[in-house]
CSV table of C-alpha atoms in Angstrom, one decimal:
chain,number,residue,atom,x,y,z
A,82,MET,CA,-3.6,-36.3,-9.0
A,83,ARG,CA,-6.9,-34.6,-9.2
A,84,ALA,CA,-10.2,-36.0,-10.4
A,85,ALA,CA,-10.9,-32.9,-12.4
A,86,PRO,CA,-8.8,-30.8,-14.8
A,87,THR,CA,-8.6,-27.7,-12.5
A,88,ILE,CA,-4.9,-26.9,-12.8
A,89,LEU,CA,-4.4,-24.3,-15.6
A,90,HIS,CA,-1.1,-23.5,-17.3
A,91,LEU,CA,-0.9,-20.3,-19.4
A,92,ASP,CA,1.9,-19.7,-21.9
A,93,MET,CA,1.9,-16.5,-23.9
A,94,ASP,CA,2.5,-17.2,-27.6
A,95,ALA,CA,6.0,-16.1,-28.8
A,96,PHE,CA,5.7,-13.4,-26.2
A,97,PHE,CA,8.5,-10.9,-26.9
A,98,ALA,CA,8.1,-11.2,-30.7
A,99,ALA,CA,4.3,-11.0,-30.5
A,100,ALA,CA,4.5,-7.9,-28.3
A,101,GLU,CA,6.8,-6.3,-30.9
A,102,GLN,CA,4.4,-7.2,-33.7
A,103,ALA,CA,1.4,-5.8,-31.8
A,104,SER,CA,3.2,-2.5,-31.2
A,105,LYS,CA,4.5,-2.1,-34.8
A,106,PRO,CA,1.8,-2.4,-37.5
A,107,SER,CA,4.5,-2.7,-40.2
A,108,LEU,CA,5.8,-6.0,-38.7
A,109,ARG,CA,2.5,-7.8,-38.3
A,110,GLY,CA,2.5,-11.1,-40.2
A,111,LYS,CA,6.2,-10.8,-40.9
A,112,PRO,CA,9.2,-12.7,-39.4
A,113,VAL,CA,10.5,-11.0,-36.2
A,114,VAL,CA,13.4,-12.0,-34.1
A,115,VAL,CA,14.2,-10.5,-30.7
A,116,GLY,CA,17.5,-10.9,-28.9
A,117,GLY,CA,21.1,-9.6,-28.7
A,118,LEU,CA,22.2,-8.2,-32.0
A,119,GLY,CA,25.9,-8.3,-31.5
A,120,PRO,CA,28.3,-10.9,-32.9
A,121,ARG,CA,27.7,-13.1,-29.8
A,122,GLY,CA,24.0,-12.3,-29.4
A,123,VAL,CA,21.4,-15.1,-29.1
A,124,VAL,CA,17.7,-15.3,-30.0
A,125,SER,CA,15.4,-14.6,-27.1
A,126,THR,CA,12.2,-15.2,-29.0
A,127,ALA,CA,11.2,-15.7,-32.7
A,128,SER,CA,7.8,-15.1,-34.1
A,129,TYR,CA,6.0,-18.0,-35.7
A,130,GLU,CA,6.7,-16.5,-39.1
A,131,ALA,CA,10.4,-16.7,-38.3
A,132,ARG,CA,10.1,-20.2,-36.9
A,133,ARG,CA,9.1,-21.5,-40.3
A,134,PHE,CA,12.6,-20.8,-41.4
A,135,GLY,CA,14.1,-22.8,-38.6
A,136,VAL,CA,14.8,-19.9,-36.2
A,137,ARG,CA,14.5,-21.0,-32.5
A,138,SER,CA,15.1,-19.5,-29.1
A,139,ALA,CA,18.7,-19.7,-27.7
A,140,MET,CA,20.1,-20.0,-31.3
A,141,PRO,CA,23.1,-17.8,-32.1
A,142,MET,CA,21.9,-14.6,-33.8
A,143,ALA,CA,24.4,-15.1,-36.6
A,144,GLN,CA,22.8,-18.4,-37.4
A,145,ALA,CA,19.3,-16.9,-37.3
A,146,ARG,CA,20.4,-14.2,-39.8
A,147,ARG,CA,21.6,-16.9,-42.2
A,148,LEU,CA,18.3,-18.8,-41.9
A,149,CYS,CA,16.0,-15.8,-42.2
A,150,PRO,CA,17.9,-12.8,-43.6
A,151,ASN,CA,14.8,-10.8,-44.2
A,152,ALA,CA,13.4,-10.9,-40.7
A,153,ALA,CA,13.2,-7.8,-38.5
A,154,TYR,CA,15.9,-8.1,-35.8
A,155,LEU,CA,15.1,-6.1,-32.6
A,156,VAL,CA,16.7,-5.5,-29.2
A,157,PRO,CA,14.4,-6.6,-26.3
A,158,ARG,CA,12.2,-3.9,-24.6
A,159,PHE,CA,11.9,-5.5,-21.1
A,160,GLN,CA,10.1,-2.5,-19.8
A,161,LEU,CA,7.2,-3.2,-22.2
A,162,TYR,CA,7.2,-6.9,-21.5
A,163,ARG,CA,7.1,-6.4,-17.8
A,164,THR,CA,4.1,-4.1,-18.1
A,165,ILE,CA,2.2,-6.6,-20.2
A,166,SER,CA,3.2,-9.4,-17.8
A,167,GLU,CA,1.8,-7.4,-14.9
A,168,GLN,CA,-1.5,-7.1,-16.7
A,169,VAL,CA,-1.7,-10.8,-17.5
A,170,MET,CA,-0.8,-11.8,-13.9
A,171,GLU,CA,-3.5,-9.5,-12.6
A,172,LEU,CA,-6.0,-11.4,-14.7
A,173,LEU,CA,-4.8,-14.7,-13.4
A,174,GLY,CA,-5.0,-13.4,-9.8
A,175,ARG,CA,-8.7,-12.7,-10.4
A,176,LEU,CA,-9.2,-16.4,-11.2
A,177,SER,CA,-7.5,-17.7,-8.1
A,178,PRO,CA,-5.4,-16.8,-5.1
A,179,LEU,CA,-3.0,-19.6,-6.1
A,180,VAL,CA,-1.0,-18.3,-9.0
A,181,GLU,CA,2.6,-19.6,-9.6
A,182,PRO,CA,4.5,-17.5,-12.1
A,183,LEU,CA,7.3,-19.3,-13.8
A,184,SER,CA,8.5,-16.3,-16.0
A,185,LEU,CA,7.1,-13.1,-17.5
A,186,ASP,CA,4.9,-15.1,-19.8
A,187,GLU,CA,4.1,-18.3,-18.1
A,188,ALA,CA,2.2,-19.4,-14.9
A,189,PHE,CA,0.2,-22.1,-13.2
A,190,VAL,CA,-3.2,-21.4,-11.7
A,191,ASP,CA,-5.3,-23.5,-9.3
A,192,LEU,CA,-8.8,-22.9,-10.5
A,193,GLU,CA,-10.3,-25.0,-7.7
A,194,ALA,CA,-8.8,-22.8,-5.0
A,195,GLY,CA,-10.4,-19.8,-6.7
A,196,GLY,CA,-13.8,-21.4,-6.8
A,197,VAL,CA,-14.2,-20.9,-10.5
A,198,ALA,CA,-14.0,-24.6,-11.6
A,199,PHE,CA,-14.6,-28.0,-10.1
A,200,GLU,CA,-15.2,-30.1,-13.2
A,201,SER,CA,-14.3,-30.2,-16.9
A,202,ALA,CA,-17.0,-27.9,-18.3
A,203,SER,CA,-16.4,-25.1,-15.8
A,204,ALA,CA,-12.6,-25.4,-16.2
A,205,ARG,CA,-12.9,-25.2,-20.0
A,206,ALA,CA,-15.2,-22.1,-19.7
A,207,ALA,CA,-12.7,-20.4,-17.3
A,208,GLY,CA,-9.8,-21.1,-19.7
A,209,GLU,CA,-11.6,-19.8,-22.8
A,210,ARG,CA,-12.7,-16.7,-20.8
A,211,LEU,CA,-9.1,-16.1,-19.7
A,212,ARG,CA,-7.9,-16.2,-23.3
A,213,ARG,CA,-10.5,-13.7,-24.4
A,214,ASP,CA,-9.6,-11.4,-21.5
A,215,ILE,CA,-5.9,-11.5,-22.3
A,216,ARG,CA,-6.5,-10.5,-25.9
A,217,ALA,CA,-8.9,-7.7,-24.8
A,218,VAL,CA,-6.4,-6.3,-22.2
A,219,THR,CA,-3.1,-6.8,-24.0
A,220,GLY,CA,-3.9,-7.5,-27.7
A,221,LEU,CA,-1.9,-10.7,-27.5
A,222,SER,CA,-2.7,-14.4,-27.5
A,223,GLY,CA,-1.9,-17.1,-24.9
A,224,SER,CA,-2.3,-20.8,-25.0
A,225,VAL,CA,-4.0,-22.6,-22.2
A,226,GLY,CA,-3.6,-26.2,-20.9
A,227,LEU,CA,-6.0,-27.8,-18.4
A,228,ALA,CA,-5.3,-31.0,-16.5
A,229,GLY,CA,-5.3,-32.7,-13.1
A,230,SER,CA,-1.6,-32.0,-12.5
A,231,LYS,CA,1.0,-29.4,-13.3
A,232,MET,CA,3.0,-31.6,-15.6
A,233,LEU,CA,0.0,-32.5,-17.7
A,234,ALA,CA,-1.3,-28.9,-17.8
A,235,LYS,CA,2.1,-27.7,-19.2
A,236,ILE,CA,2.1,-30.5,-21.8
A,237,ALA,CA,-1.5,-29.5,-22.7
A,238,SER,CA,-0.5,-25.9,-23.2
A,239,GLU,CA,2.3,-26.9,-25.5
A,240,GLU,CA,-0.1,-29.0,-27.5
A,241,ALA,CA,-2.5,-26.0,-27.7
A,242,LYS,CA,0.1,-23.6,-29.3
A,243,PRO,CA,-0.4,-21.2,-30.9
A,244,ASP,CA,-3.5,-19.5,-29.5
A,245,GLY,CA,-5.5,-22.5,-28.4
A,246,LEU,CA,-6.8,-24.5,-25.4
A,247,VAL,CA,-6.3,-28.2,-24.7
A,248,LEU,CA,-8.0,-30.1,-21.8
A,249,ILE,CA,-6.7,-33.5,-20.7
A,250,GLU,CA,-9.4,-35.5,-19.0
A,251,PRO,CA,-8.3,-37.4,-15.9
A,252,GLY,CA,-7.9,-41.1,-16.8
A,253,THR,CA,-6.6,-40.5,-20.3
A,254,GLU,CA,-3.0,-39.6,-19.2
A,255,ARG,CA,-1.3,-42.8,-20.2
A,256,GLU,CA,-2.9,-42.9,-23.6
A,257,LEU,CA,-1.9,-39.4,-24.3
A,258,LEU,CA,1.7,-39.6,-22.9
A,259,GLY,CA,2.5,-43.0,-24.4
A,260,PRO,CA,3.7,-42.0,-27.9
A,261,MET,CA,5.4,-38.8,-26.8
A,262,SER,CA,9.2,-38.4,-26.7
A,263,VAL,CA,10.9,-38.9,-23.3
A,264,ARG,CA,12.1,-35.3,-23.6
A,265,THR,CA,8.5,-34.2,-23.0
A,266,LEU,CA,8.8,-35.1,-19.3
A,267,PRO,CA,10.2,-32.6,-16.8
A,268,GLY,CA,13.8,-33.3,-15.8
A,269,VAL,CA,14.7,-35.1,-19.1
A,270,GLY,CA,17.3,-32.9,-20.9
A,271,PRO,CA,19.6,-33.7,-23.7
A,272,ALA,CA,22.0,-35.8,-21.6
A,273,THR,CA,19.3,-37.9,-19.9
A,274,GLY,CA,17.5,-38.3,-23.2
A,275,GLU,CA,20.6,-39.6,-24.9
A,276,HIS,CA,21.2,-42.0,-22.0
A,277,LEU,CA,17.7,-43.4,-22.2
A,278,ARG,CA,18.0,-43.6,-26.0
A,279,ARG,CA,21.1,-45.8,-25.8
A,280,ALA,CA,19.1,-48.0,-23.4
A,281,GLY,CA,16.4,-48.4,-26.0
A,282,MET,CA,13.8,-46.0,-24.5
A,283,THR,CA,12.7,-43.1,-26.8
A,284,THR,CA,9.0,-42.8,-25.9
A,285,VAL,CA,7.1,-42.4,-22.6
A,286,ALA,CA,5.5,-45.8,-23.2
A,287,ASP,CA,9.0,-47.3,-23.3
A,288,LEU,CA,9.7,-45.9,-19.8
A,289,VAL,CA,6.5,-47.4,-18.3
A,290,GLU,CA,7.2,-50.7,-20.0
A,291,ALA,CA,10.8,-50.8,-18.6
A,292,GLY,CA,9.5,-50.4,-15.1
A,293,GLU,CA,10.7,-48.4,-12.0
A,294,ASP,CA,13.5,-50.7,-11.1
A,295,GLU,CA,15.2,-50.4,-14.4
A,296,LEU,CA,14.9,-46.6,-14.4
A,297,VAL,CA,16.3,-46.5,-10.9
A,298,ARG,CA,19.2,-48.7,-12.1
A,299,LEU,CA,19.9,-46.3,-15.0
A,300,LEU,CA,19.3,-42.9,-13.4
A,301,GLY,CA,19.6,-43.4,-9.6
A,302,LYS,CA,16.9,-43.8,-7.0
A,303,SER,CA,15.5,-40.3,-6.8
A,304,HIS,CA,15.6,-39.4,-10.5
A,305,GLY,CA,14.5,-42.9,-11.7
A,306,ALA,CA,11.6,-43.2,-9.3
A,307,SER,CA,10.4,-39.7,-10.1
A,308,LEU,CA,10.6,-40.2,-13.8
A,309,TYR,CA,8.7,-43.4,-13.6
A,310,ARG,CA,5.8,-41.7,-11.7
A,311,MET,CA,5.6,-38.9,-14.3
A,312,ALA,CA,5.7,-41.4,-17.2
A,313,ALA,CA,2.7,-43.1,-15.6
A,314,GLY,CA,1.0,-39.7,-15.4
A,315,HIS,CA,1.4,-39.2,-11.7
A,316,ASP,CA,2.3,-35.7,-10.5
A,317,ASP,CA,1.1,-34.4,-7.1
A,318,ARG,CA,3.1,-31.1,-7.0
A,319,PRO,CA,0.8,-28.3,-5.7
A,320,VAL,CA,0.5,-24.8,-7.2
A,321,VAL,CA,2.6,-22.6,-5.0
A,322,ALA,CA,1.6,-18.9,-4.9
A,323,GLU,CA,4.7,-17.4,-3.4
A,324,ARG,CA,8.3,-18.2,-4.4
A,325,ASP,CA,11.0,-16.7,-2.3
A,326,ALA,CA,13.8,-15.3,-4.4
A,327,LYS,CA,17.2,-16.9,-3.6
A,328,SER,CA,19.4,-14.4,-5.4
A,329,VAL,CA,19.4,-11.4,-7.6
A,330,SER,CA,22.0,-11.0,-10.4
A,331,VAL,CA,22.8,-9.3,-13.7
A,332,GLU,CA,25.3,-10.2,-16.3
A,333,ASP,CA,26.5,-8.9,-19.7
A,334,THR,CA,28.1,-10.7,-22.6
A,335,PHE,CA,30.4,-8.5,-24.6
A,336,ASP,CA,30.6,-8.3,-28.4
A,337,VAL,CA,34.4,-8.1,-28.2
A,338,ASP,CA,36.6,-9.6,-25.4
A,339,LEU,CA,37.6,-7.0,-22.8
A,340,HIS,CA,41.4,-6.9,-22.2
A,341,ASP,CA,41.8,-3.5,-20.5
A,342,ARG,CA,41.8,-4.1,-16.7
A,343,LEU,CA,40.4,-0.6,-16.0
A,344,ARG,CA,37.5,-1.2,-18.4
A,345,ILE,CA,36.7,-4.5,-16.8
A,346,THR,CA,36.7,-2.9,-13.4
A,347,ILE,CA,34.4,-0.1,-14.6
A,348,GLU,CA,32.0,-2.7,-16.1
A,349,VAL,CA,31.9,-4.6,-12.8
A,350,GLY,CA,31.0,-1.4,-11.0
A,351,ARG,CA,28.2,-0.8,-13.4
A,352,LEU,CA,26.9,-4.3,-13.0
A,353,ALA,CA,27.0,-3.9,-9.2
A,354,ASP,CA,24.9,-0.8,-9.4
A,355,ARG,CA,22.3,-2.5,-11.7
A,356,CYS,CA,22.2,-5.5,-9.4
A,357,VAL,CA,21.4,-3.2,-6.4
A,358,GLN,CA,18.6,-1.6,-8.3
A,359,ARG,CA,17.0,-5.0,-8.9
A,360,LEU,CA,17.7,-5.9,-5.3
A,361,ARG,CA,15.9,-2.8,-4.0
A,362,ALA,CA,13.1,-3.2,-6.5
A,363,SER,CA,12.4,-6.7,-5.1
A,364,GLY,CA,12.4,-5.3,-1.5
A,365,HIS,CA,15.4,-7.3,-0.4
A,366,SER,CA,19.0,-6.9,0.8
A,367,GLY,CA,21.7,-9.6,0.8
A,368,ARG,CA,24.8,-10.8,2.6
A,369,THR,CA,26.8,-12.6,-0.1
A,370,ILE,CA,28.2,-10.8,-3.1
A,371,VAL,CA,29.0,-13.0,-6.1
A,372,LEU,CA,31.2,-12.2,-9.1
A,373,LYS,CA,31.1,-14.3,-12.3
A,374,VAL,CA,33.8,-14.1,-15.0
A,375,ARG,CA,33.7,-16.0,-18.3
A,376,ARG,CA,37.1,-15.8,-20.0
A,377,TYR,CA,38.1,-15.9,-23.6
A,378,ASP,CA,38.4,-19.7,-23.6
A,379,PHE,CA,34.8,-20.1,-22.2
A,380,SER,CA,36.2,-21.1,-18.8
A,381,THR,CA,33.9,-19.6,-16.1
A,382,LEU,CA,35.1,-18.5,-12.7
A,383,THR,CA,32.8,-17.6,-9.7
A,384,ARG,CA,34.0,-15.9,-6.6
A,385,SER,CA,32.0,-14.8,-3.6
A,386,GLU,CA,32.3,-12.8,-0.4
A,387,THR,CA,29.9,-12.9,2.6
A,388,LEU,CA,29.4,-9.7,4.5
A,389,ARG,CA,28.7,-9.3,8.3
A,390,GLY,CA,25.1,-8.5,7.6
A,391,PRO,CA,22.6,-7.9,4.7
A,392,THR,CA,23.0,-4.7,2.7
A,393,ASP,CA,21.5,-2.9,-0.2
A,394,ASP,CA,24.1,-0.2,-0.3
A,395,PRO,CA,25.5,0.1,-3.9
A,396,ALA,CA,28.9,1.3,-2.6
A,397,VAL,CA,29.2,-1.8,-0.4
A,398,VAL,CA,28.3,-4.1,-3.3
A,399,ARG,CA,30.7,-2.3,-5.7
A,400,GLU,CA,33.6,-2.5,-3.4
A,401,ALA,CA,33.0,-6.1,-2.6
A,402,ALA,CA,32.8,-7.0,-6.3
A,403,ALA,CA,36.0,-5.0,-7.0
A,404,ARG,CA,37.8,-7.0,-4.3
A,405,LEU,CA,36.6,-10.2,-5.8
A,406,LEU,CA,37.8,-9.1,-9.2
A,407,GLU,CA,41.3,-8.5,-7.8
A,408,ALA,CA,41.6,-12.3,-7.3
A,409,VAL,CA,40.7,-13.2,-10.9
A,410,ASP,CA,43.2,-13.5,-13.7
A,411,THR,CA,41.7,-11.7,-16.8
A,412,THR,CA,44.7,-12.2,-19.0
A,413,GLY,CA,43.6,-13.2,-22.5
A,414,GLY,CA,40.3,-11.4,-22.3
A,415,VAL,CA,36.9,-11.5,-20.8
A,416,ARG,CA,33.7,-12.3,-22.7
A,417,LEU,CA,31.1,-12.2,-19.9
A,418,LEU,CA,30.8,-10.5,-16.5
A,419,GLY,CA,28.2,-10.9,-13.8
A,420,VAL,CA,27.5,-9.6,-10.3
A,421,GLY,CA,24.9,-11.2,-8.0
A,422,VAL,CA,23.7,-11.0,-4.4
A,423,SER,CA,22.5,-14.0,-2.5
A,424,GLY,CA,21.6,-14.7,1.1
A,425,LEU,CA,18.6,-12.4,0.8
A,426,ALA,CA,16.7,-10.8,3.6
A,427,ASP,CA,13.9,-8.3,3.8
A,428,PHE,CA,15.9,-5.9,6.0
A,429,THR,CA,19.2,-4.1,5.9
A,430,GLN,CA,21.7,-4.3,8.8
A,431,GLU,CA,23.5,-1.0,9.4
A,432,ASP,CA,27.1,-1.4,10.2
A,433,LEU,CA,28.5,1.6,12.0
A,434,PHE,CA,32.1,0.6,11.2
A,435,ALA,CA,31.2,0.2,7.5
A,436,GLN,CA,31.1,-3.2,5.8
A,437,ALA,CA,32.9,-1.8,2.9
A,438,ALA,CA,36.7,-1.6,2.8
A,439,GLY,CA,37.0,1.6,4.7
A,440,GLU,CA,34.9,4.7,4.8
A,441,ARG,CA,34.3,6.7,1.6
A,442,ALA,CA,37.4,8.8,0.8
A,443,VAL,CA,35.4,11.7,-0.6
A,444,GLU,CA,32.7,13.3,1.5
A,445,GLU,CA,29.2,13.2,0.1
A,446,PRO,CA,27.8,16.6,-1.1
A,447,ALA,CA,25.1,18.1,1.0
A,448,GLY,CA,21.5,17.7,-0.3
A,449,PRO,CA,18.5,20.0,0.1
A,450,LEU,CA,17.9,21.5,3.5
A,451,GLY,CA,21.3,20.4,4.7
A,452,GLU,CA,20.6,16.7,4.4
A,453,GLU,CA,23.3,14.4,3.1
A,454,ALA,CA,22.8,13.1,-0.4
A,455,THR,CA,22.4,9.3,-0.5
A,456,PRO,CA,23.9,7.1,-3.2
A,457,ALA,CA,20.3,6.4,-4.3
A,458,ALA,CA,19.5,10.0,-4.7
A,459,GLU,CA,22.7,10.6,-6.7
A,460,ALA,CA,21.8,7.7,-9.0
A,461,GLU,CA,18.4,9.2,-9.7
A,462,VAL,CA,19.9,12.5,-10.9
A,463,GLU,CA,21.6,11.7,-14.2
A,464,PRO,CA,23.3,14.4,-16.3
A,465,PRO,CA,21.7,15.0,-19.7
A,466,GLN,CA,23.0,12.7,-22.3
A,467,ASP,CA,24.6,14.1,-25.4
A,468,PRO,CA,22.5,13.1,-28.4
A,469,ALA,CA,25.6,12.3,-30.4
A,470,GLN,CA,26.6,9.8,-27.8
A,471,ARG,CA,23.3,7.9,-27.7
A,472,ARG,CA,23.0,4.4,-29.1
A,473,TRP,CA,19.7,4.1,-31.0
A,474,LEU,CA,18.8,0.4,-30.5
A,475,ALA,CA,16.8,-1.4,-33.2
A,476,GLY,CA,13.1,-1.7,-32.1
A,477,HIS,CA,13.3,0.8,-29.2
A,478,ASP,CA,10.8,3.7,-28.8
A,479,VAL,CA,11.6,7.3,-29.8
A,480,ARG,CA,9.6,10.5,-30.2
A,481,HIS,CA,10.4,13.3,-32.7
A,482,ALA,CA,9.3,16.9,-32.0
A,483,GLU,CA,7.7,17.1,-35.5
A,484,TYR,CA,6.7,13.6,-36.4
A,485,GLY,CA,5.6,12.2,-33.0
A,486,PRO,CA,6.1,8.6,-31.7
A,487,GLY,CA,8.0,5.9,-33.6
A,488,TRP,CA,10.6,3.2,-33.3
A,489,VAL,CA,14.2,2.7,-34.5
A,490,GLN,CA,14.5,0.6,-37.6
A,491,GLY,CA,18.3,0.9,-37.6
A,492,SER,CA,21.3,3.1,-37.1
A,493,GLY,CA,24.9,3.5,-38.4
A,494,VAL,CA,27.4,5.9,-40.0
A,495,GLY,CA,26.0,8.8,-38.1
A,496,ARG,CA,22.3,8.2,-39.1
A,497,VAL,CA,19.3,6.7,-37.5
A,498,THR,CA,16.2,5.5,-39.4
A,499,VAL,CA,12.8,5.7,-37.6
A,500,ARG,CA,9.4,4.4,-38.6
A,501,PHE,CA,6.7,6.6,-37.2
A,502,GLU,CA,3.7,4.5,-36.3
A,503,THR,CA,1.6,3.6,-33.2
A,504,PRO,CA,0.1,0.2,-32.0
A,505,THR,CA,-3.4,1.3,-33.0
A,506,ALA,CA,-2.5,2.4,-36.5
A,507,ARG,CA,-4.3,0.5,-39.4
A,508,ALA,CA,-1.4,0.7,-41.8
A,509,PRO,CA,2.4,0.8,-41.6
A,510,GLY,CA,3.8,4.3,-40.8
A,511,ARG,CA,6.2,6.4,-42.8
A,512,VAL,CA,10.0,6.2,-42.5
A,513,ARG,CA,12.4,9.1,-41.9
A,514,THR,CA,16.2,9.2,-41.5
A,515,PHE,CA,17.9,11.7,-39.2
A,516,LYS,CA,21.4,12.5,-37.9
A,517,VAL,CA,22.1,10.6,-34.7
A,518,ASP,CA,22.4,14.0,-32.9
A,519,ASP,CA,19.2,15.4,-34.2
A,520,PRO,CA,17.9,17.6,-31.3
A,521,GLY,CA,14.3,16.8,-32.1
A,522,LEU,CA,14.7,13.1,-31.6
A,523,GLU,CA,14.4,11.7,-28.1
A,524,PRO,CA,14.2,8.2,-26.5
A,525,SER,CA,10.6,7.5,-25.4
A,526,GLU,CA,8.5,5.2,-23.3
A,527,PRO,CA,6.6,2.3,-24.9
A,528,LEU,CA,3.0,3.1,-25.9
A,529,PRO,CA,0.2,0.8,-24.6
A,530,LEU,CA,-0.8,-1.9,-27.1
A,531,VAL,CA,-4.5,-1.4,-26.4
A,532,GLU,CA,-6.2,1.9,-25.8
A,533,PRO,CA,-7.3,2.6,-22.2
A,534,THR,CA,-10.9,1.8,-21.3
A,535,GLY,CA,-13.3,4.5,-22.2
A,536,ALA,CA,-11.0,6.3,-24.6
A,537,GLU,CA,-12.3,7.1,-28.0
A,538,SER,CA,-11.0,4.9,-30.7
A,539,GLY,CA,-8.0,6.3,-32.4
A,540,GLU,CA,-6.7,5.4,-35.8
A,541,GLY,CA,-7.5,1.7,-36.1
A,542,GLY,CA,-7.7,1.3,-32.3
A,543,GLY,CA,-10.5,0.2,-29.9
A,544,ALA,CA,-11.0,-1.9,-26.9
A,545,GLY,CA,-10.2,-5.1,-28.8
A,546,ALA,CA,-6.9,-4.4,-30.5
A,547,ARG,CA,-5.9,-6.7,-33.3
A,548,ARG,CA,-3.0,-9.1,-33.3
A,549,ASP,CA,-1.4,-9.6,-36.7
A,550,GLY,CA,-4.4,-8.1,-38.4
A,551,GLU,CA,-6.8,-10.6,-37.0
A,552,ALA,CA,-9.9,-9.9,-34.8
A,553,GLY,CA,-11.2,-6.4,-35.2
A,554,ALA,CA,-12.1,-3.9,-32.6
A,555,ALA,CA,-15.7,-4.9,-32.4
A,556,GLU,CA,-14.8,-8.6,-31.8
A,557,GLY,CA,-12.5,-7.6,-29.0
A,558,ALA,CA,-15.0,-5.3,-27.4
A,559,ALA,CA,-17.7,-8.0,-27.5
A,560,ALA,CA,-15.3,-10.5,-25.9
A,561,GLY,CA,-14.7,-8.0,-23.1
A,562,GLN,CA,-18.4,-7.6,-22.5
A,563,ASP,CA,-18.9,-11.3,-22.1
A,564,SER,CA,-16.3,-11.6,-19.4
A,565,PRO,CA,-16.2,-10.3,-15.8
A,566,LEU,CA,-12.5,-10.2,-16.0
A,567,ALA,CA,-12.2,-7.8,-18.9
A,568,SER,CA,-11.9,-4.6,-17.0
A,569,ARG,CA,-8.5,-3.5,-18.1
A,570,PRO,CA,-5.7,-2.9,-15.7
A,571,LYS,CA,-4.1,0.4,-16.6
A,572,SER,CA,-0.8,0.2,-18.3
A,573,ARG,CA,2.0,1.7,-16.2
A,574,SER,CA,5.4,2.3,-17.7
A,575,GLU,CA,8.5,2.9,-15.7
A,576,GLY,CA,11.8,4.4,-16.9
A,577,GLY,CA,12.8,5.8,-20.1
A,578,GLY,CA,14.0,4.8,-23.5
A,579,PRO,CA,16.8,2.6,-24.8
A,580,GLY,CA,19.8,1.7,-22.6
A,581,SER,CA,23.4,2.1,-23.7
A,582,GLY,CA,26.5,0.0,-23.8
A,583,ALA,CA,27.9,-2.7,-26.0
A,584,ALA,CA,26.5,-5.6,-24.0
A,585,MET,CA,23.0,-7.0,-23.7
A,586,SER,CA,21.8,-7.8,-20.2
A,587,ARG,CA,19.7,-10.8,-19.6
A,588,PRO,CA,16.5,-10.6,-17.5
């Protein structure tokens, strides 16, 4: 435990939903729900307006629609969220070399290691400066917690939501934690919480009063002792800058159970290709291929195969996943498929005898200058997609040859409805409906939420973009001038528009 509150925890407010509201003027101040829109979809994030109706993360989408039927229901745009996350993490990196990301929108920062804070006043100033800089750079808000430990800093950021800052002074931990629910502490989930409730312990103060010996008796030596220390406010875990990835995986949940064995095999191959793309993007290769199958009755089977050496060859991963699928009974239907790679390494071991089951039966076509075309090169050259076959996903970006940039409000019965507006617009944009195969309508990349530094203000734009109609451009620009961190990282988008397929992949 530190004597000063120099550990900072940042948690972006309703991140996915807030990003959608910031990029769509017509949705600001209105309920927005982001997640899978199929019959088996779940809520990823709900805006605070939607939360007032009881909508929560991980809730079945069907239940969310019953609770809040008038909300805007959108498919996630992970490309946009990753770009914003990179901007936020760059700001955190300027505060300290010790930044521990927990997800796209959450991280711990050791302010003392960065030399920006050594006591309460400087820590609070750094936290407020960070909040201003995040709004100036991204147009979004984040909540900040400051304390002498990671556990308390995270609790503080929860207390600060939305768009606030809470600092816990060292020495006040027990007074603060005492009346809180036992579920507040890390490692206390629904099962442990119910076990403690049956033992008469519902608050953190109850745990301290029960004593370490009683908690060890109830929960075991390791868990009981650890929980007692945290209940007493003790947490000496350091902020760790680098976290080695242990595995890379992708999975899809299908709206309708898959029964056709050929279709299942094709889906496994697609998942394998996507998994390898993530593997390569992380700069790794892997030895163990893992197949996950959740059947119609919710039973989940996992099969794995370890290769002779690490690989990032999509053909090798596809063939290994296909072999694993052969040993799985899919009778009755499959509701979820997943492919993963573990045993990661930062190199690839070439196997002259081929780790895959035999050499490729068809010879690879020759590439430019007589070179052989690699699988990666083939994957990059995709045939043009027939507009009539595109799936226009709600919330995703499009561009029309006549009307310019916009986003999909909905589609069906051969029509797609688009609202044409940009993040910097002052008012909601106009709506137009087209045939799904309209040649003038194309998928597009997300637009930056904030205009680049030095650019002239567009319609309603400026250096300090508003969120939900709050905080005008002049206020954001002034905040940026007050802070040395407000020089904006340039937004960089990768990839194209909406994906395809009936399933929603999880990040």
